[in-house]
Coordinates of C-alpha atoms in Angstrom, one line a residue:
X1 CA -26.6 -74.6 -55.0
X2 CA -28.0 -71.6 -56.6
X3 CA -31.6 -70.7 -55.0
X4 CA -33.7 -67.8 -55.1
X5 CA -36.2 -66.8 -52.3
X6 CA -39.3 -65.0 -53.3
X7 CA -40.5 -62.6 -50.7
X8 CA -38.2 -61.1 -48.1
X9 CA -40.7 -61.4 -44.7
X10 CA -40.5 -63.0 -41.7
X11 CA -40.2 -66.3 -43.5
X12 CA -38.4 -65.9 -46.8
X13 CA -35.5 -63.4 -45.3
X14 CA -34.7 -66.4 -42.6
X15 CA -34.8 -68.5 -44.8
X16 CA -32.7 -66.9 -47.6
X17 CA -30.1 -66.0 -45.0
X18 CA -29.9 -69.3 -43.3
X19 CA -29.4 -71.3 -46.6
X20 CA -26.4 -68.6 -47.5
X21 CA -25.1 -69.6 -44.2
X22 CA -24.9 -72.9 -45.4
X23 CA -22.7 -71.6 -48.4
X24 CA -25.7 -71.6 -50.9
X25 CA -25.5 -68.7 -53.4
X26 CA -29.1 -67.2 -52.3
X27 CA -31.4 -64.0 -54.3
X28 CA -34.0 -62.5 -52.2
X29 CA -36.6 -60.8 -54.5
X30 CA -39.1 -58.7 -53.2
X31 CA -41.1 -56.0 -55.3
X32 CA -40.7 -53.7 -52.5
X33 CA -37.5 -51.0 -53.8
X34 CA -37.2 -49.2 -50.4
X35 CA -36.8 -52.6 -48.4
X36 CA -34.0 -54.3 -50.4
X37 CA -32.1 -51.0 -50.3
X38 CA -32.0 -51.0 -46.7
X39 CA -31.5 -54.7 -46.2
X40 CA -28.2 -54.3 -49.0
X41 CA -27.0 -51.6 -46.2
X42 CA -27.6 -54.2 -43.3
X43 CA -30.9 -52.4 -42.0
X44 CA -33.4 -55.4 -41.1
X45 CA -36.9 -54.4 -40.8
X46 CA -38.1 -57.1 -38.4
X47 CA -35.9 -57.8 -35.0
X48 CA -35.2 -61.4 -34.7
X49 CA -31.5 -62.2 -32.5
X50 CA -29.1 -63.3 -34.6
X51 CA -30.5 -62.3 -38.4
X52 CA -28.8 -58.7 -38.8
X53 CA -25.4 -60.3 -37.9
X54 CA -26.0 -63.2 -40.5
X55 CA -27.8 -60.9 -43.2
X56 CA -24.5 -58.9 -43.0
X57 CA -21.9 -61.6 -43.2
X58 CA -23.3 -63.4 -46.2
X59 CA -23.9 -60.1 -47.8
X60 CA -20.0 -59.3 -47.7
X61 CA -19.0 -62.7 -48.7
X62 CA -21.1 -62.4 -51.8
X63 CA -24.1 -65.4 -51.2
X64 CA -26.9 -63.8 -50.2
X65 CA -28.0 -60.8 -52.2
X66 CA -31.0 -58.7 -52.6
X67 CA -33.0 -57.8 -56.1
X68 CA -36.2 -57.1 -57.5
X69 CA -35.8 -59.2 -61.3
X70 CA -37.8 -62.0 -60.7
X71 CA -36.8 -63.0 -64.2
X72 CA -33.3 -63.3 -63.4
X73 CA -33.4 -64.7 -60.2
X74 CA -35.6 -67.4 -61.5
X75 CA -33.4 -67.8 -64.2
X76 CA -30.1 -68.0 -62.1
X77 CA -31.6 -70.8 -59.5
X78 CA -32.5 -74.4 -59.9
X79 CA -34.4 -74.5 -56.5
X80 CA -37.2 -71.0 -56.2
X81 CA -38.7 -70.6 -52.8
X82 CA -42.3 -68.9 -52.5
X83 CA -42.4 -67.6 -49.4
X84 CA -45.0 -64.5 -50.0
X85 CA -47.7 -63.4 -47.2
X86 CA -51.4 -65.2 -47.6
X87 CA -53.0 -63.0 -45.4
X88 CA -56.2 -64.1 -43.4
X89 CA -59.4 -63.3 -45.6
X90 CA -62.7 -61.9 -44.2
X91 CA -64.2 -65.4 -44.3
X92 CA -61.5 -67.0 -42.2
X93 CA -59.7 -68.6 -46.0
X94 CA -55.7 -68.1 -46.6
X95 CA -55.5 -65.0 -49.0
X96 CA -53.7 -66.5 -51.9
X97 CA -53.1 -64.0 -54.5
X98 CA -49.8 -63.2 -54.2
X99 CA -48.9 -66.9 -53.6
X100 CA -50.4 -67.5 -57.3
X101 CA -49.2 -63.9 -58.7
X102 CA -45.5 -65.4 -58.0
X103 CA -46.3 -68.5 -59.7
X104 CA -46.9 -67.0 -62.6
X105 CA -44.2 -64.8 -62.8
X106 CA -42.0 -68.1 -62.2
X107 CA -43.9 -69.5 -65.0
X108 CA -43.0 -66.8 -67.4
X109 CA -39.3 -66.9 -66.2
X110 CA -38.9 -70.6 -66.4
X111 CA -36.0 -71.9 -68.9
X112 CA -35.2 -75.2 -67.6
X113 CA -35.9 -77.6 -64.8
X114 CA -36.8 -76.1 -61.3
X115 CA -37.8 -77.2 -58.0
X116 CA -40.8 -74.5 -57.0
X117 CA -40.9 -74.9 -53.1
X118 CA -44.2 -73.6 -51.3
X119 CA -42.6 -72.7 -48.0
X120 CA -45.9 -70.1 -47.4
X121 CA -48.3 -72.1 -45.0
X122 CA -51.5 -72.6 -47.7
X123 CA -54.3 -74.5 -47.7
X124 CA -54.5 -78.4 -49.0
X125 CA -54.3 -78.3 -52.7
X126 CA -51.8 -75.3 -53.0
X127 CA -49.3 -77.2 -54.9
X128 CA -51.7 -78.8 -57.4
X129 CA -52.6 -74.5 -58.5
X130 CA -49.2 -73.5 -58.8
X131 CA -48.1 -76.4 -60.6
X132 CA -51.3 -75.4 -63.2
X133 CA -50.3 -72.1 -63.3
X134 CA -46.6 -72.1 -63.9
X135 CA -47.7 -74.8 -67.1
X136 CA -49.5 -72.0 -68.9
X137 CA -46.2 -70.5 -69.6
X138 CA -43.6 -73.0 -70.1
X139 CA -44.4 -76.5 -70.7
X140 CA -40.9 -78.1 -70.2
X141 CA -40.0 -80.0 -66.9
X142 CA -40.6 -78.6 -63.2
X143 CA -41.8 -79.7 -60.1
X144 CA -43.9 -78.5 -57.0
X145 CA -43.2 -79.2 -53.9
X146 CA -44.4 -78.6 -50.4
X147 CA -42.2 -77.6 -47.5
X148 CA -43.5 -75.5 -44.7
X149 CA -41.6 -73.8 -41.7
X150 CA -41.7 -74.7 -38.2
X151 CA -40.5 -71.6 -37.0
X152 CA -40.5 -69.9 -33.6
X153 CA -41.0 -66.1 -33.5
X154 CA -37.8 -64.9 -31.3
X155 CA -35.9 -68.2 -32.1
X156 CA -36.2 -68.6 -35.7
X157 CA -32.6 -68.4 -36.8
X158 CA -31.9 -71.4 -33.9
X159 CA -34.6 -73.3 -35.7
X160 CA -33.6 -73.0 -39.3
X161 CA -30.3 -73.9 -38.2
X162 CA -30.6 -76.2 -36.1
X163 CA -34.2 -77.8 -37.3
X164 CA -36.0 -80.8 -35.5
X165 CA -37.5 -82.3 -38.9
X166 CA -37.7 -80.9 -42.4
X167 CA -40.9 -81.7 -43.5
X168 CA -40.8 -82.8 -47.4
X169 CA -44.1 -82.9 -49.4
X170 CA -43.4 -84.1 -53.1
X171 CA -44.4 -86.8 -55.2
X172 CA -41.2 -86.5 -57.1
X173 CA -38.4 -88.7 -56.4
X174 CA -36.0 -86.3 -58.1
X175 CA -37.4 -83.3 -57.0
X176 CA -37.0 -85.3 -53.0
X177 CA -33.3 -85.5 -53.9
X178 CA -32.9 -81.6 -54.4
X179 CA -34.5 -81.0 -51.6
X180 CA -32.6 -83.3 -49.1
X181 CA -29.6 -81.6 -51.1
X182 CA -30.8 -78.4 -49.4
X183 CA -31.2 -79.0 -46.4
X184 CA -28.2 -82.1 -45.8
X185 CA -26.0 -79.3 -44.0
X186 CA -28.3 -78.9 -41.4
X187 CA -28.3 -82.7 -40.6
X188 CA -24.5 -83.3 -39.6
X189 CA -25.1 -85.6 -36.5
X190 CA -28.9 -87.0 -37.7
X191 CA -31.1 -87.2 -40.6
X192 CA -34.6 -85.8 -39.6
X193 CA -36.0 -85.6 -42.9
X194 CA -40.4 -86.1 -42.9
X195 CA -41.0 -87.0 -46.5
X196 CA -44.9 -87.3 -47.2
X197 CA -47.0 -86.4 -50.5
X198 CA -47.4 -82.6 -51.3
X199 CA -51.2 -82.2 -49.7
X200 CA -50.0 -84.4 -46.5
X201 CA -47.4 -81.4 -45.9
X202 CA -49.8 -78.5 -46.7
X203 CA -51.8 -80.3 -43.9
X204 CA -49.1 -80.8 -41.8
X205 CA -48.0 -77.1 -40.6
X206 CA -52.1 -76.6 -40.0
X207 CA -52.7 -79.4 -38.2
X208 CA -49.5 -78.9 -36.0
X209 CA -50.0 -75.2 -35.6
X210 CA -53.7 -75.8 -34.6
X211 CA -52.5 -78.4 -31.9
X212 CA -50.6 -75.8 -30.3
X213 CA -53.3 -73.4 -30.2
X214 CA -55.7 -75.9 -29.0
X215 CA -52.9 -76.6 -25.9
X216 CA -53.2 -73.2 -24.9
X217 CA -56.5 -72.8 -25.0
X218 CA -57.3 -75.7 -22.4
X219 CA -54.4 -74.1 -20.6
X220 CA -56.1 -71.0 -19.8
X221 CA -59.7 -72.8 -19.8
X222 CA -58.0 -75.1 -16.5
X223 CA -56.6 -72.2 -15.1
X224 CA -59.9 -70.1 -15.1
X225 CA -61.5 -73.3 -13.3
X226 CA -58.5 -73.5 -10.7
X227 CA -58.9 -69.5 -10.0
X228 CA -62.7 -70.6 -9.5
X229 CA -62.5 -73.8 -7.1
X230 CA -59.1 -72.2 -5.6
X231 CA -56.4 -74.7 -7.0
X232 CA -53.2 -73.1 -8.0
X233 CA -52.9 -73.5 -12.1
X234 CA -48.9 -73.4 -11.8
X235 CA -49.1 -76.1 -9.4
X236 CA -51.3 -78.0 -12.1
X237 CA -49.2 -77.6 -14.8
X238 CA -45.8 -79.2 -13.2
X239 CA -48.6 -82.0 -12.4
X240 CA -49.7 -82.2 -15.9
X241 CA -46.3 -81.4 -17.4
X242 CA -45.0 -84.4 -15.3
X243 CA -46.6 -86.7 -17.3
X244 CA -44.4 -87.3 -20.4
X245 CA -47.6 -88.3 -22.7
X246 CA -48.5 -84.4 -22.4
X247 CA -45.1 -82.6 -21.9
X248 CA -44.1 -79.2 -21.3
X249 CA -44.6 -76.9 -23.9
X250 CA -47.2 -74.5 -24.7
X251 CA -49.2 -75.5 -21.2
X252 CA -48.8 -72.1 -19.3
X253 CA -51.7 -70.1 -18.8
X254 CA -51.9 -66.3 -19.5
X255 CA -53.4 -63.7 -22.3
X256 CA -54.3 -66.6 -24.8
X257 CA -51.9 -67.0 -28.1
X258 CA -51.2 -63.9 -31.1
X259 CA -49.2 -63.4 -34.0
X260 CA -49.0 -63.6 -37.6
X261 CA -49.2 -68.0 -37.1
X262 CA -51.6 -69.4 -34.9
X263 CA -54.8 -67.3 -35.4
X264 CA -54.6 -67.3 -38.9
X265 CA -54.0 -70.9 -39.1
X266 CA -56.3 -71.9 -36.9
X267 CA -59.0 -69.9 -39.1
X268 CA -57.5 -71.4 -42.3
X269 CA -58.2 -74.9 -41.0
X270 CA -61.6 -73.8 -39.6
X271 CA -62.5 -72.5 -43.5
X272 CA -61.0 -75.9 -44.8
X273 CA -62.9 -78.1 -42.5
X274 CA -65.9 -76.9 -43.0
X275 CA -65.5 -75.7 -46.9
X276 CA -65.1 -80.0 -47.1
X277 CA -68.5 -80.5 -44.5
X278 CA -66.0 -82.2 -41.9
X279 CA -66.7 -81.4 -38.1
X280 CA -64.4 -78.9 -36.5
X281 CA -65.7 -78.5 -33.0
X282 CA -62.3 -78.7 -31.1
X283 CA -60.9 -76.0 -33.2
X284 CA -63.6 -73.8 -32.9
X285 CA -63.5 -74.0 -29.5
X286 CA -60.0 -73.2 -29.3
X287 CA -60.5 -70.3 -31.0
X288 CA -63.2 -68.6 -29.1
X289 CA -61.7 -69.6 -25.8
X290 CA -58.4 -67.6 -27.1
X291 CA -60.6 -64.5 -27.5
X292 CA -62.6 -64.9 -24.0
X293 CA -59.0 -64.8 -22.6
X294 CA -58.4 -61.4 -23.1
X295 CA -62.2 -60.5 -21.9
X296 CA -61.6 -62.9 -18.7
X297 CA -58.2 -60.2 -17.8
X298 CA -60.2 -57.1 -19.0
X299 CA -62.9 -58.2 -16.4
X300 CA -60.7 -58.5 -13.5
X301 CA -59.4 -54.9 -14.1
X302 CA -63.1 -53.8 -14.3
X303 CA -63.8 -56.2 -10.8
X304 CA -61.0 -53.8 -9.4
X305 CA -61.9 -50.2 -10.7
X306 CA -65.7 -50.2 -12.0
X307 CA -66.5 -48.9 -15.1
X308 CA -65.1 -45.5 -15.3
X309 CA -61.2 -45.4 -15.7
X310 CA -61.3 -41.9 -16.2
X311 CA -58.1 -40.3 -14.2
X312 CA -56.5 -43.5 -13.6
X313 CA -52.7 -44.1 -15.6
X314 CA -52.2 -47.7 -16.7
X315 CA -48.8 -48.5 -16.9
X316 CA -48.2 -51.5 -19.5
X317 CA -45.0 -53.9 -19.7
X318 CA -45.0 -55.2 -22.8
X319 CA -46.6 -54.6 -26.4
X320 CA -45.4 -57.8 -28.7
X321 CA -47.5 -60.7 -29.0
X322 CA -44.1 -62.7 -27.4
X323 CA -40.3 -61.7 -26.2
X324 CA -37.7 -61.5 -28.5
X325 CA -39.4 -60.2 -31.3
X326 CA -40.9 -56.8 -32.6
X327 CA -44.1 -58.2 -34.1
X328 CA -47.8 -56.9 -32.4
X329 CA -49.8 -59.0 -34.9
X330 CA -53.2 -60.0 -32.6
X331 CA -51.0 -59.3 -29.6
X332 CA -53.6 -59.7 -26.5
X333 CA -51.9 -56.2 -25.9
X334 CA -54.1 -54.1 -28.6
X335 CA -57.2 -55.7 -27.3
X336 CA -56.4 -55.0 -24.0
X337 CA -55.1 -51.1 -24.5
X338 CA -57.7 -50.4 -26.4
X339 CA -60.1 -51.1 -23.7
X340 CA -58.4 -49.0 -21.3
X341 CA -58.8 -45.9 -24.3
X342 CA -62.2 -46.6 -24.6
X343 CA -62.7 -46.6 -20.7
X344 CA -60.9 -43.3 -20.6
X345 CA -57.7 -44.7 -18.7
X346 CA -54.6 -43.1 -19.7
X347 CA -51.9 -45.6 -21.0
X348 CA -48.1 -45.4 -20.6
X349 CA -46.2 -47.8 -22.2
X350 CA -42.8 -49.7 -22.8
X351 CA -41.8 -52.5 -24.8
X352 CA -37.9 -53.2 -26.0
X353 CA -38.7 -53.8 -29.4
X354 CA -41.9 -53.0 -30.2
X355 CA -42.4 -49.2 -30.3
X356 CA -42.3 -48.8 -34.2
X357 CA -45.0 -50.7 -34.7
X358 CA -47.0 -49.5 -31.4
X359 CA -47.2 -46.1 -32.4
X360 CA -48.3 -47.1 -36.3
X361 CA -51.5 -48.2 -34.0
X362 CA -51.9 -46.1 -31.5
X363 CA -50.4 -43.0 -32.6
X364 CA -50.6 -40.3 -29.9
X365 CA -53.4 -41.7 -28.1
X366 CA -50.5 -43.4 -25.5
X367 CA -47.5 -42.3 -23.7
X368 CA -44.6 -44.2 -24.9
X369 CA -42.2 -44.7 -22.2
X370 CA -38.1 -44.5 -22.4
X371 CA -38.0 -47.6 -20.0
X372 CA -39.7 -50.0 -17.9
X373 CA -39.3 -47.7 -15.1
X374 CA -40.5 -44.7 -16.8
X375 CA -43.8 -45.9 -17.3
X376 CA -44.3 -46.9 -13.5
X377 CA -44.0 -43.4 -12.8
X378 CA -47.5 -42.0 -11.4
X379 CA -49.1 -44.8 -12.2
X380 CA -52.4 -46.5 -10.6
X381 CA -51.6 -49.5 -11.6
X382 CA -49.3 -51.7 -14.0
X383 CA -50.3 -54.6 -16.6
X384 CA -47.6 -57.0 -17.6
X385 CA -48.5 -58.4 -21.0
X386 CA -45.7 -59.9 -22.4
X387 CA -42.8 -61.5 -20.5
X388 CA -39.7 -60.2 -21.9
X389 CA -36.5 -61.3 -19.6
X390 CA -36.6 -58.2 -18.2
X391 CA -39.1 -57.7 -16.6
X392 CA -38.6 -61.0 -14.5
X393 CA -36.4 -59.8 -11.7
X394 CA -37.3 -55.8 -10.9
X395 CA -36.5 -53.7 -8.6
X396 CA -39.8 -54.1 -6.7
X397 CA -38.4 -51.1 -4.5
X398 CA -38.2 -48.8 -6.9
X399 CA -41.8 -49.7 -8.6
X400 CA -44.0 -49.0 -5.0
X401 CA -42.0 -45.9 -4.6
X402 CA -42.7 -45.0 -8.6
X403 CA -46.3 -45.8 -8.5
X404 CA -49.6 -44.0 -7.3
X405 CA -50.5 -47.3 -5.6
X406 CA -48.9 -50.8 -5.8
X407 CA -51.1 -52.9 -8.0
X408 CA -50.2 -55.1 -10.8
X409 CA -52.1 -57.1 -13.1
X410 CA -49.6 -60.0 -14.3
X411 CA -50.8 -61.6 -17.4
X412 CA -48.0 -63.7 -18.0
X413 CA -47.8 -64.9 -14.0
X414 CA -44.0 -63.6 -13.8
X415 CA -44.1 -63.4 -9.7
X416 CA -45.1 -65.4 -6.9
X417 CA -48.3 -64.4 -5.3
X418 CA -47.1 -64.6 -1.7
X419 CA -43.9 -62.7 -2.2
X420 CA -45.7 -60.1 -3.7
X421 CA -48.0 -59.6 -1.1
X422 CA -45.0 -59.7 1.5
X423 CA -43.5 -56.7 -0.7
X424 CA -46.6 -54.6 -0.3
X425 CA -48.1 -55.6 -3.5
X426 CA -51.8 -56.1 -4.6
X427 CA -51.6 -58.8 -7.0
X428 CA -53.8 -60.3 -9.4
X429 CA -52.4 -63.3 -11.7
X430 CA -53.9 -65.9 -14.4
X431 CA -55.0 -69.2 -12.5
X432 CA -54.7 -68.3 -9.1
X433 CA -57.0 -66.1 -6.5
X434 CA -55.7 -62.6 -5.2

């Protein structure tokens, strides 16, 4: 099948190599010149495992390549993926000019039927503008359908490969058929195929992405309660996860949830809800208790040191909202750093993949370490933030004989308490007391 994706982010360049993979003959368009140059020479700008090898091998055999003609890749494709950004807007609302600037460059393309697939997360109603907008152009036969990702940022590949359900939103039994076209290679042992009407799906990736957010968030409200009355949070969760009408996922405590999804969706839903006068409590909540999280850590550090920080070297683990990826978008890390500026601490840092776009923030204001170990080195005290593999097993050795003094923050809750202590460690963790 011949498809073009429109935007080559974190979505639409997954997306547009994954269906290559699946022998598709795939265009990625983007407007940006520089970036398509790069990604034609194998040079990915985001780090997600397994992409640059794919990118690479459907490049060479000829199905996925990279252009900036909209016109032609429109043109070429029966099936045209949006997957452009919608940014967060000052009052909360998906940003959704780009969304509806593509759509009307699709509309000015069009010269025969096409399936226009909304894969960017947008508000309730999406489809309905794009459709209206691509019909002041061409007034022949198209359809709009709604089908958002489900992605996971570190195992996105995995998931597009190998998805749990394709959710479907169309109210166009030919346009259904395309789409299950698409996506049939992906089903070889079962069909999990969610068909539903367009605004049921644009509601679908909010209302599941909200859910998620609203599980961490009474994570970490339980956990500040059990550091309270004494109870051990991890022993909570196996309770709770024990119970197979709750599960597993998304139920461990820590620095409160980042990234490019879940904050921006959860605001998106907040401006929907109450745009249509409906009650949003829950969410709300969720939301502010996300943003306490990183004042409830920054609090313990001031418990432990006062107010003045001056002369004290902060050694940080961690700088990406989440392993395996490069992304800092609303990482608890840039809240929490840039306390420790403000209180005149001295910050050395290391993160595997997320230097780049560290220093675009930060600058010179931080040390940038070569390795974990480099940044223990005269420190007062070290903060992990995000739990790359890594930093699971240390040498704890090696950190006490690195460090000024042996104290570590854990916001991800990486060690056991009582080992640590046995290892000469003072050590302060989400959900439990020192």
């Amino acid at each position: 099948m011949k498809i073009c994706v429109i935007g080559t982010g974190y979505v639409g360049l997954v997306a547009g190599t994954c269906l290559a993979d699946m022998g598709n003959e795939v265009i990625c368009v983007d407007n940006d010149l520089e970036k398509l140059k790069k990604l034609e020479e194998g040079i990915v700008p985001i780090y997600e495992p397994g992409l640059e090898e794919l990118i690479k091998a459907n490049v060479l055999e000829g199905r996925l390549k990279f252009s900036s003609d909209i016109v032609d890749s429109v043109q070429k494709s029966l099936v045209c993926f949006i997957a452009v950004g919608t940014p967060q807007s000052e009052d909360g609302s998906a940003d959704m000019q780009y969304v509806m600037a593509v759509a009307e460059s699709i509309g000015k393309a069009m010269n025969g039927y096409k399936v226009i697939v909304d894969k960017s997360t947008v508000p309730v109603g999406t489809a309905d503008k794009v459709a209206e907008t691509i019909a002041k152009y061409y007034n022949g036969e198209f359809d709009v359908v709604s089908n958002p990702e489900f992605l996971k940022q570190g195992a996105a590949v995995d998931d597009f490969l190998k998805p749990d359900r394709v959710v479907i939103g169309s109210n166009s039994p030919k346009a259904t058929a395309i789409m299950q076209e698409v996506y049939a290679p992906f089903f070889r042992t079962a069909s999990r195929f969610v068909i539903m009407d367009v605004k049921s799906a644009e509601m679908t990736k909010y209302a599941a992405n909200s859910f998620l957010a609203v599980k961490i968030s009474y994570a970490n409200e339980i956990a500040n309660i059990c550091e309270a009355v004494g109870a051990d949070a991890e022993m909570v969760r196996i309770g709770m996860c024990s119970d197979k009408r709750i599960g597993s996922q998304f139920l461990f405590p820590g620095l409160g949830y980042g990234g490019s999804c879940f904050p921006k969706d959860v605001k998106a839903l907040l401006k929907t809800a109450k745009d249509n006068n409906c009650g949003y409590r829950l969410i709300e909540a969720a939301d502010e208790v996300n943003k306490e999280q990183r004042v409830v850590f920054i609090n313990k550090i001031l418990a432990r040191y006062g107010m003045n920080l001056a002369g004290k070297t902060f050694a940080v683990w961690g700088l990406t909202f989440k392993p395996k990826t490069n992304d800092m978008r609303m990482s608890p890390a840039i809240t929490i750093i840039n306390f420790l500026l403000e209180f005149g601490a001295k910050v050395k840092a290391f993160d595997p993949k997320g230097f780049e776009q560290a220093q675009n923030i930060w600058g010179d204001k931080i040390i940038y370490a070569k390795n974990s170990y480099d940044a223990l080195e005269g420190a007062d005290c070290m903060l992990l933030l995000t739990e790359w593999n890594e930093f699971r097993r240390p040498d704890f050795d090696k950190m006490k004989e690195l460090m000024n003094s042996p104290v570590i923050f854990d916001g991800r809750n990486q060690y056991e308490p009582a080992r640590m202590k046995q290892r000469g460690f003072e050590y302060h963790c989400v959900g439990k007391k020192a």
